[in-house]
Tab-separated table of C-alpha atoms in Angstrom:
chain	number	residue	atom	x	y	z
N	1	MET	CA	175.202	44.672	-172.948
N	2	THR	CA	176.183	41.632	-175.141
N	3	ALA	CA	177.236	41.851	-178.742
N	4	THR	CA	174.020	40.312	-179.843
N	5	ALA	CA	171.732	42.567	-177.920
N	6	SER	CA	173.837	45.786	-179.088
N	7	GLU	CA	173.618	44.572	-182.675
N	8	ILE	CA	169.495	44.596	-182.590
N	9	SER	CA	169.367	47.528	-180.051
N	10	TYR	CA	168.095	49.842	-183.118
N	11	ILE	CA	164.524	47.662	-182.725
N	12	ASP	CA	162.025	49.766	-180.832
N	13	TYR	CA	160.715	47.046	-178.544
N	14	GLU	CA	158.624	49.832	-176.572
N	15	THR	CA	156.451	50.130	-179.656
N	16	PHE	CA	155.815	46.544	-180.304
N	17	LEU	CA	155.073	45.686	-176.629
N	18	SER	CA	152.753	48.645	-176.139
N	19	PRO	CA	149.044	47.368	-175.540
N	20	SER	CA	147.893	49.991	-178.059
N	21	PHE	CA	150.143	48.750	-180.680
N	22	SER	CA	148.249	48.832	-184.039
N	23	PRO	CA	149.869	46.949	-186.919
N	24	HIS	CA	147.760	49.160	-189.503
N	25	ALA	CA	149.099	52.298	-187.882
N	26	PHE	CA	152.533	51.031	-187.780
N	27	ALA	CA	152.537	50.048	-191.628
N	28	SER	CA	151.151	53.273	-192.622
N	29	THR	CA	153.883	55.108	-190.812
N	30	LEU	CA	156.643	52.987	-192.686
N	31	ILE	CA	154.854	53.549	-196.113
N	32	THR	CA	154.533	57.546	-195.579
N	33	SER	CA	158.273	57.629	-194.122
N	34	THR	CA	159.744	55.913	-197.249
N	35	ASN	CA	157.651	57.541	-199.856
N	36	ASP	CA	157.244	61.079	-201.072
N	37	PRO	CA	153.395	62.077	-200.563
N	38	SER	CA	153.301	63.837	-203.738
N	39	ASP	CA	154.422	60.940	-205.803
N	40	PRO	CA	151.520	59.215	-207.357
N	41	THR	CA	153.317	55.913	-207.168
N	42	VAL	CA	153.991	53.993	-203.728
N	43	ASP	CA	156.926	52.063	-203.375
N	44	LEU	CA	156.349	49.072	-201.049
N	45	THR	CA	159.653	47.671	-201.421
N	46	THR	CA	161.727	49.534	-198.941
N	47	PRO	CA	159.097	49.399	-195.956
N	48	LEU	CA	158.681	45.616	-196.655
N	49	SER	CA	162.311	44.989	-196.671
N	50	ARG	CA	162.543	46.950	-193.261
N	51	VAL	CA	159.953	44.802	-191.814
N	52	LEU	CA	161.451	41.611	-193.107
N	53	PHE	CA	164.986	42.648	-191.908
N	54	ASP	CA	163.379	43.318	-188.204
N	55	LEU	CA	161.761	39.835	-188.284
N	56	GLN	CA	165.111	38.243	-189.340
N	57	GLU	CA	166.794	40.132	-186.734
N	58	ILE	CA	164.094	39.040	-183.757
N	59	ASP	CA	164.252	35.633	-185.197
N	60	THR	CA	167.816	35.400	-184.871
N	61	HIS	CA	168.027	36.869	-181.511
N	62	ILE	CA	165.416	34.317	-180.420
N	63	HIS	CA	167.472	31.608	-181.942
N	64	THR	CA	170.535	32.762	-180.183
N	65	LEU	CA	168.835	33.065	-176.754
N	66	THR	CA	167.260	29.435	-177.053
N	67	THR	CA	170.663	28.052	-178.296
N	68	THR	CA	172.618	29.436	-175.156
N	69	SER	CA	169.894	28.986	-172.665
N	70	SER	CA	168.723	25.461	-173.963
N	71	LEU	CA	169.796	23.645	-170.753
N	72	PRO	CA	168.173	25.913	-168.298
N	73	LEU	CA	164.924	26.014	-170.497
N	74	LEU	CA	164.871	22.091	-170.693
N	75	THR	CA	165.449	21.793	-167.089
N	76	TYR	CA	162.561	24.220	-166.067
N	77	THR	CA	160.281	22.350	-168.649
N	78	SER	CA	161.249	19.038	-166.845
N	79	ARG	CA	160.679	20.525	-163.474
N	80	SER	CA	157.316	21.963	-164.590
N	81	HIS	CA	156.358	18.653	-166.012
N	82	THR	CA	157.132	16.545	-163.012
N	83	ALA	CA	155.067	19.076	-160.776
N	84	SER	CA	152.246	18.971	-163.001
N	85	THR	CA	152.354	15.136	-163.115
N	86	SER	CA	152.398	15.106	-159.268
N	87	LEU	CA	149.496	17.505	-158.898
N	88	LEU	CA	147.518	15.463	-161.610
N	89	ALA	CA	148.113	12.241	-159.675
N	90	ALA	CA	146.847	14.095	-156.397
N	91	ILE	CA	143.962	15.458	-157.988
N	92	THR	CA	143.190	12.163	-159.467
N	93	ALA	CA	143.417	10.537	-156.012
N	94	GLN	CA	141.141	13.084	-154.341
N	95	THR	CA	138.610	12.793	-157.251
N	96	THR	CA	138.480	9.020	-156.931
N	97	ALA	CA	137.955	9.469	-153.072
N	98	LEU	CA	135.222	11.829	-153.625
N	99	ASN	CA	133.382	9.732	-156.264
N	100	ALA	CA	133.496	6.508	-153.757
N	101	ALA	CA	132.222	8.860	-150.985
N	102	TYR	CA	129.501	10.008	-153.336
N	103	THR	CA	128.575	6.567	-154.259
N	104	ARG	CA	128.426	5.444	-150.676
N	105	LEU	CA	126.155	8.363	-149.858
N	106	SER	CA	123.940	7.550	-152.680
N	107	GLN	CA	123.454	4.074	-151.462
N	108	SER	CA	123.059	4.819	-147.662
N	109	ILE	CA	121.234	8.153	-147.950
N	110	LEU	CA	119.771	9.081	-151.312
N	111	THR	CA	118.346	5.512	-152.026
N	112	ARG	CA	116.676	5.692	-148.746
N	113	SER	CA	115.381	9.376	-149.173
N	114	GLU	CA	112.805	8.645	-151.725
N	115	PRO	CA	110.584	6.469	-149.487
N	116	ALA	CA	111.290	8.925	-146.511
N	117	THR	CA	109.984	11.847	-148.858
N	118	GLN	CA	107.061	9.771	-149.837
N	119	LEU	CA	106.160	8.985	-146.187
N	120	ILE	CA	106.644	12.936	-145.324
N	121	THR	CA	104.198	13.769	-148.257
N	122	THR	CA	101.676	11.101	-147.021
N	123	VAL	CA	101.850	12.552	-143.414
N	124	THR	CA	101.582	16.003	-144.640
N	125	ASN	CA	98.477	15.110	-146.875
N	126	LEU	CA	96.732	13.110	-144.031
N	127	HIS	CA	97.525	16.298	-141.633
N	128	THR	CA	95.937	18.654	-144.193
N	129	THR	CA	92.898	16.222	-144.561
N	130	THR	CA	92.413	15.661	-140.890
N	131	SER	CA	92.520	19.506	-140.372
N	132	LEU	CA	90.189	19.868	-143.035
N	133	LEU	CA	87.796	17.192	-141.565
N	134	ARG	CA	88.126	18.790	-138.314
N	135	GLU	CA	87.038	22.220	-139.602
N	136	LEU	CA	84.222	20.600	-141.465
N	137	GLY	CA	83.125	18.870	-138.092
N	138	ARG	CA	83.276	22.260	-136.495
N	139	ALA	CA	80.996	23.661	-139.208
N	140	LEU	CA	78.626	20.740	-139.011
N	141	VAL	CA	78.371	21.082	-135.242
N	142	LEU	CA	77.690	24.792	-135.632
N	143	ALA	CA	75.127	24.363	-138.438
N	144	ARG	CA	73.273	21.870	-136.037
N	145	GLN	CA	73.516	24.528	-133.259
N	146	LEU	CA	72.161	26.942	-135.387
N	147	GLU	CA	69.222	25.030	-136.596
N	148	ILE	CA	68.201	24.398	-132.947
N	149	GLN	CA	68.779	28.203	-132.043
N	150	LEU	CA	66.560	29.299	-134.943
N	151	ALA	CA	63.877	26.801	-133.848
N	152	GLU	CA	63.559	28.546	-130.437
N	153	SER	CA	61.839	31.719	-129.336
N	154	PRO	CA	62.863	34.924	-130.558
N	155	THR	CA	64.896	35.808	-127.638
N	156	PRO	CA	67.862	33.665	-128.417
N	157	MET	CA	68.440	35.471	-131.623
N	158	ILE	CA	71.888	36.782	-130.577
N	159	ARG	CA	73.127	33.278	-129.859
N	160	ALA	CA	71.856	32.215	-133.602
N	161	ALA	CA	73.589	35.540	-134.943
N	162	HIS	CA	76.902	34.641	-133.154
N	163	SER	CA	76.627	31.170	-134.603
N	164	VAL	CA	76.096	32.468	-138.051
N	165	VAL	CA	79.170	34.816	-137.850
N	166	GLU	CA	81.148	32.171	-136.435
N	167	LEU	CA	80.211	29.753	-139.236
N	168	ARG	CA	80.622	32.350	-141.890
N	169	LYS	CA	84.023	33.016	-140.578
N	170	LEU	CA	85.152	29.437	-140.286
N	171	LEU	CA	84.041	28.995	-143.925
N	172	ALA	CA	85.716	32.030	-145.276
N	173	ALA	CA	89.106	31.110	-143.424
N	174	ASN	CA	89.034	27.912	-145.115
N	175	ALA	CA	87.714	28.860	-148.514
N	176	ALA	CA	90.701	27.692	-150.298
N	177	SER	CA	91.307	24.374	-148.789
N	178	MET	CA	87.140	23.586	-148.977
N	179	ASP	CA	86.952	24.694	-152.683
N	180	GLY	CA	85.273	21.969	-154.407
N	181	ILE	CA	83.764	20.129	-151.385
N	182	ASP	CA	80.058	20.001	-151.737
N	183	LEU	CA	79.366	19.833	-147.931
N	184	ALA	CA	81.164	23.188	-147.466
N	185	THR	CA	79.202	24.724	-150.449
N	186	ASP	CA	75.891	23.291	-149.150
N	187	LEU	CA	76.565	24.526	-145.503
N	188	HIS	CA	76.961	28.177	-147.027
N	189	ARG	CA	74.144	27.821	-149.407
N	190	LEU	CA	71.527	26.006	-147.231
N	191	ILE	CA	72.282	26.967	-143.823
N	192	VAL	CA	74.363	30.198	-143.606
N	193	THR	CA	72.405	32.365	-146.207
N	194	PRO	CA	68.903	31.192	-145.200
N	195	ALA	CA	69.725	31.551	-141.561
N	196	GLU	CA	71.139	35.122	-141.726
N	197	SER	CA	68.336	36.108	-144.193
N	198	ALA	CA	65.788	34.809	-141.546
N	199	LEU	CA	67.413	36.494	-138.681
N	200	VAL	CA	67.625	39.763	-140.272
N	201	ALA	CA	63.899	39.282	-141.338
N	202	ARG	CA	62.777	38.335	-137.845
N	203	SER	CA	64.847	41.241	-136.197
N	204	ARG	CA	63.221	43.725	-138.512
N	205	GLU	CA	59.855	42.466	-137.803
N	206	THR	CA	60.435	42.731	-134.151
N	207	LEU	CA	61.585	46.395	-134.603
N	208	GLY	CA	58.694	47.023	-136.856
N	209	SER	CA	55.972	45.454	-134.386
N	210	PHE	CA	57.377	47.300	-131.384
N	211	SER	CA	55.134	50.258	-130.663
N	212	LEU	CA	54.065	52.294	-127.636
N	213	LEU	CA	50.685	53.452	-129.578
N	214	PRO	CA	47.644	54.043	-127.502
N	215	THR	CA	45.194	51.177	-126.984
N	216	ALA	CA	41.469	51.778	-126.921
N	217	THR	CA	39.737	51.008	-123.426
N	218	ALA	CA	36.522	51.076	-122.332
N	219	GLY	CA	36.861	54.355	-120.726
N	220	GLY	CA	38.885	56.173	-123.382
N	221	THR	CA	42.382	55.850	-124.481
N	222	ALA	CA	45.531	54.683	-122.743
N	223	PHE	CA	49.153	53.948	-123.645
N	224	ALA	CA	52.532	53.348	-122.056
N	225	LEU	CA	54.476	56.627	-122.426
N	226	ASP	CA	57.436	55.552	-120.166
N	227	PRO	CA	59.902	53.205	-121.906
N	228	ALA	CA	60.777	51.604	-118.186
N	229	VAL	CA	56.972	50.268	-118.308
N	230	VAL	CA	57.514	48.328	-121.619
N	231	ALA	CA	56.664	44.513	-121.098
N	232	GLU	CA	59.600	42.523	-120.382
N	233	GLY	CA	58.437	40.041	-122.908
N	234	GLN	CA	58.840	42.941	-125.521
N	235	ARG	CA	61.907	44.729	-124.329
N	236	PRO	CA	64.372	41.684	-124.569
N	237	ALA	CA	62.989	40.870	-127.959
N	238	VAL	CA	63.636	44.189	-129.413
N	239	THR	CA	67.110	44.504	-127.796
N	240	ALA	CA	67.964	41.246	-129.351
N	241	ALA	CA	66.882	42.388	-132.574
N	242	LEU	CA	69.152	45.308	-132.480
N	243	GLN	CA	72.106	43.373	-131.377
N	244	THR	CA	71.270	40.688	-134.178
N	245	LEU	CA	71.160	43.420	-137.009
N	246	GLN	CA	74.449	44.749	-135.750
N	247	LEU	CA	76.185	41.339	-135.676
N	248	LEU	CA	74.978	40.500	-139.172
N	249	GLN	CA	74.761	43.878	-140.980
N	250	GLY	CA	77.325	45.968	-139.082
N	251	GLY	CA	76.394	49.581	-138.021
N	252	SER	CA	75.323	50.718	-141.296
N	253	GLY	CA	72.730	47.867	-141.816
N	254	LEU	CA	71.372	48.713	-138.411
N	255	ALA	CA	71.361	52.040	-139.038
N	256	GLY	CA	69.325	51.477	-142.207
N	257	THR	CA	66.722	49.729	-140.340
N	258	ILE	CA	66.350	52.350	-137.789
N	259	GLN	CA	66.178	54.784	-140.507
N	260	ALA	CA	63.354	52.828	-142.126
N	261	LEU	CA	61.676	52.577	-138.540
N	262	LEU	CA	61.707	56.495	-138.481
N	263	ASN	CA	60.496	56.977	-141.924
N	264	THR	CA	57.327	54.748	-141.120
N	265	GLN	CA	56.549	56.734	-137.902
N	266	VAL	CA	57.348	60.072	-139.586
N	267	THR	CA	54.799	59.175	-142.619
N	268	ALA	CA	52.037	57.917	-140.497
N	269	SER	CA	52.251	60.834	-138.349
N	270	ILE	CA	52.242	63.327	-141.140
N	271	ALA	CA	49.083	61.378	-142.540
N	272	LEU	CA	47.301	61.503	-139.217
N	273	LEU	CA	47.944	65.176	-138.733
N	274	THR	CA	46.865	66.000	-142.204
N	275	ARG	CA	43.647	64.037	-141.925
N	276	ALA	CA	42.934	65.694	-138.354
N	277	LEU	CA	43.162	69.146	-140.178
N	278	THR	CA	39.928	68.093	-141.953
N	279	ALA	CA	38.321	66.409	-139.042
N	280	LEU	CA	39.235	68.534	-136.072
N	281	THR	CA	37.195	66.176	-133.587
N	282	MET	CA	40.354	63.773	-134.072
N	283	LEU	CA	42.973	66.230	-133.584
N	284	ASP	CA	43.517	65.654	-129.719
N	285	ARG	CA	43.671	61.905	-130.080
N	286	THR	CA	45.830	62.316	-133.190
N	287	LEU	CA	48.323	64.421	-131.234
N	288	VAL	CA	48.484	61.648	-128.491
N	289	GLU	CA	49.241	59.246	-131.136
N	290	VAL	CA	51.881	61.257	-132.708
N	291	ALA	CA	53.407	61.599	-129.338
N	292	ALA	CA	53.242	57.933	-128.922
N	293	ARG	CA	55.146	57.286	-132.017
N	294	CYS	CA	57.699	59.673	-130.868
N	295	ARG	CA	57.956	57.674	-127.531
N	296	THR	CA	58.328	54.503	-129.594
N	297	LEU	CA	61.431	55.950	-130.944
N	298	VAL	CA	62.746	57.329	-127.816
N	299	ALA	CA	62.465	53.843	-126.269
N	300	VAL	CA	64.363	52.311	-129.485
N	301	GLU	CA	67.043	54.769	-128.751
N	302	GLU	CA	67.262	53.861	-125.093
N	303	MET	CA	67.525	50.475	-125.890
N	304	LEU	CA	70.400	50.979	-128.521
N	305	ALA	CA	72.312	53.029	-125.619
N	306	GLY	CA	71.604	50.126	-123.441
N	307	VAL	CA	73.674	47.867	-125.503
N	308	GLY	CA	76.309	50.468	-126.633
N	309	LEU	CA	74.845	51.035	-130.178
N	310	ALA	CA	73.343	54.607	-129.902
N	311	ALA	CA	76.518	56.610	-130.584
N	312	GLU	CA	77.357	54.466	-133.570
N	313	VAL	CA	73.788	54.603	-135.146
N	314	LEU	CA	72.876	58.131	-134.441
N	315	SER	CA	76.430	58.960	-136.215
N	316	GLU	CA	75.284	56.902	-139.123
N	317	LEU	CA	72.111	58.601	-139.346
N	318	ASP	CA	73.937	62.058	-138.913
N	319	THR	CA	71.522	63.263	-135.983
N	320	GLY	CA	71.797	63.923	-132.390
N	321	ALA	CA	68.563	61.909	-131.445
N	322	LEU	CA	65.902	60.069	-133.152
N	323	SER	CA	63.011	62.038	-131.615
N	324	THR	CA	64.659	65.355	-132.991
N	325	SER	CA	64.839	63.774	-136.478
N	326	PHE	CA	61.194	62.438	-136.188
N	327	PHE	CA	59.665	66.039	-135.218
N	328	ARG	CA	62.031	67.814	-137.742
N	329	SER	CA	60.666	65.585	-140.730
N	330	VAL	CA	57.051	65.519	-139.475
N	331	ALA	CA	57.033	69.269	-139.255
N	332	ALA	CA	58.630	69.608	-142.674
N	333	GLY	CA	55.852	67.102	-143.999
N	334	TRP	CA	52.908	68.671	-142.128
N	335	GLU	CA	53.687	72.430	-142.641
N	336	PRO	CA	52.658	72.445	-146.615
N	337	ARG	CA	49.303	70.554	-145.548
N	338	VAL	CA	48.412	73.260	-143.075
N	339	ARG	CA	49.124	76.112	-145.765
N	340	GLU	CA	46.864	74.204	-148.215
N	341	VAL	CA	44.016	74.128	-145.579
N	342	VAL	CA	44.290	77.754	-144.979
N	343	ALA	CA	44.518	78.666	-148.682
N	344	ARG	CA	41.440	76.710	-149.553
N	345	GLY	CA	39.640	78.660	-146.876
N	346	GLY	CA	36.113	77.567	-145.477
N	347	THR	CA	34.829	76.216	-142.221
N	348	ASN	CA	38.065	74.184	-141.406
N	349	ALA	CA	40.560	77.136	-142.126
N	350	ARG	CA	38.193	79.461	-139.973
N	351	ILE	CA	38.081	77.084	-137.007
N	352	LEU	CA	41.925	76.354	-137.317
N	353	ARG	CA	42.640	80.149	-137.064
N	354	THR	CA	40.304	80.627	-134.353
N	355	GLY	CA	41.726	78.061	-132.174
N	356	ARG	CA	45.325	78.306	-133.295
N	357	GLU	CA	46.503	79.132	-129.616
N	358	LYS	CA	44.920	75.801	-128.400
N	359	LEU	CA	46.444	74.123	-131.399
N	360	ARG	CA	49.822	75.433	-130.668
N	361	GLU	CA	49.506	74.218	-126.975
N	362	GLY	CA	48.168	70.894	-128.282
N	363	VAL	CA	51.351	70.534	-130.297
N	364	ARG	CA	53.583	71.804	-127.491
N	365	GLY	CA	52.124	69.131	-125.117
N	366	CYS	CA	52.324	66.686	-127.817
N	367	VAL	CA	56.069	67.192	-128.351
N	368	LEU	CA	56.801	67.293	-124.718
N	369	LYS	CA	54.842	63.963	-124.145
N	370	GLY	CA	56.634	62.386	-127.043
N	371	LEU	CA	60.292	63.472	-125.735
N	372	GLY	CA	59.294	62.527	-122.204
N	373	ASP	CA	61.923	64.754	-120.692
N	374	GLU	CA	61.047	68.131	-119.280
N	375	GLY	CA	64.474	69.392	-119.518
N	376	ARG	CA	64.716	69.524	-123.405
N	377	GLY	CA	62.376	69.997	-126.293
N	378	GLU	CA	62.933	73.684	-127.014
N	379	PHE	CA	64.181	73.118	-130.782
N	380	GLU	CA	61.439	70.459	-131.390
N	381	VAL	CA	58.576	72.526	-129.975
N	382	ALA	CA	59.651	75.408	-131.998
N	383	VAL	CA	59.807	73.359	-135.207
N	384	MET	CA	56.411	71.675	-134.755
N	385	VAL	CA	54.571	75.040	-133.515
N	386	GLY	CA	56.485	76.506	-136.704
N	387	ALA	CA	54.575	74.304	-138.973
N	388	VAL	CA	51.271	75.933	-138.055
N	389	GLY	CA	52.563	79.207	-138.629
N	390	SER	CA	50.487	80.038	-141.543
N	391	LEU	CA	47.533	80.110	-139.220
N	392	GLY	CA	48.854	83.517	-138.079
N	393	ARG	CA	49.606	84.836	-134.728
């Protein structure tokens, strides 16, 4: 160790070089170590002198080091300055080359990119417009095709329904791009919506007019009980109506129409049977008509099965068969009417009680004829016969 280093070795360099060094804590330690804590006066001369002495010693040491090492320090500084100058020159040259390259790129590429971008935008807009016009053209073709189909006979209703569905999907798929185009709005408002309403109304009318009710003849009463013999001109129209409703309104919409048809047949049958209770001469003809109304529903169910819609519709209606729902509902509505007649008494009540077995047989025959299937009908027969249970055994 040199003489200079030994002279200042008493300085605690570790304390001053510590990252956690605090001048406030160091000053507090100097003051408390050079003063009596019980003395009310504080003497700062001694700690201040010590600090100043330490600073003077460190300054002297720094001066000594710089004086003895001035040549190496100047040599190091000169070399650093030369290296920095060379590095700056190299960076400046690279920066100049980079700026020149950027200028060339701006002139050869960026300047040309603006018209290219405008061209791409123009082509994109033209493509979008062309696609939109193509879709509008398809929509117009479909709309014209739909008008022609609606003008034809009821049989092509299915084709018209398919056209409505396709046109509706096309307009929905392009709703965003066609927003604000009057033609698209008019197609939906003036073509799609009225056509759909017309097809639904025509289909419901076709179903409502379909019937296997008896027709009066010169020799009595006759009617078709077997759906297989329904006129070919009527069966295709009914089948088309069922499929049309399925396409336009889905399973629930078709089921709702079938439910309305079922309710109509049930209401009419209850009214006929109730009226026959007070005009017994009409009872046989009434039972024939009730059977025919059931056969109408059986025929509709068979047509549903023929186009694969029976399972879905029956599931929507929560029933195993339309005929079962028919007789169950008829029995539920007729039974209170029978009890009323019996409760009122009189000639009709006596005649009904006297001929109750014949009435039960007539009801049984009505159910079996309505079902048209000798292998089933126990439940339906029991329900309908139970409706006249108030007549006694």
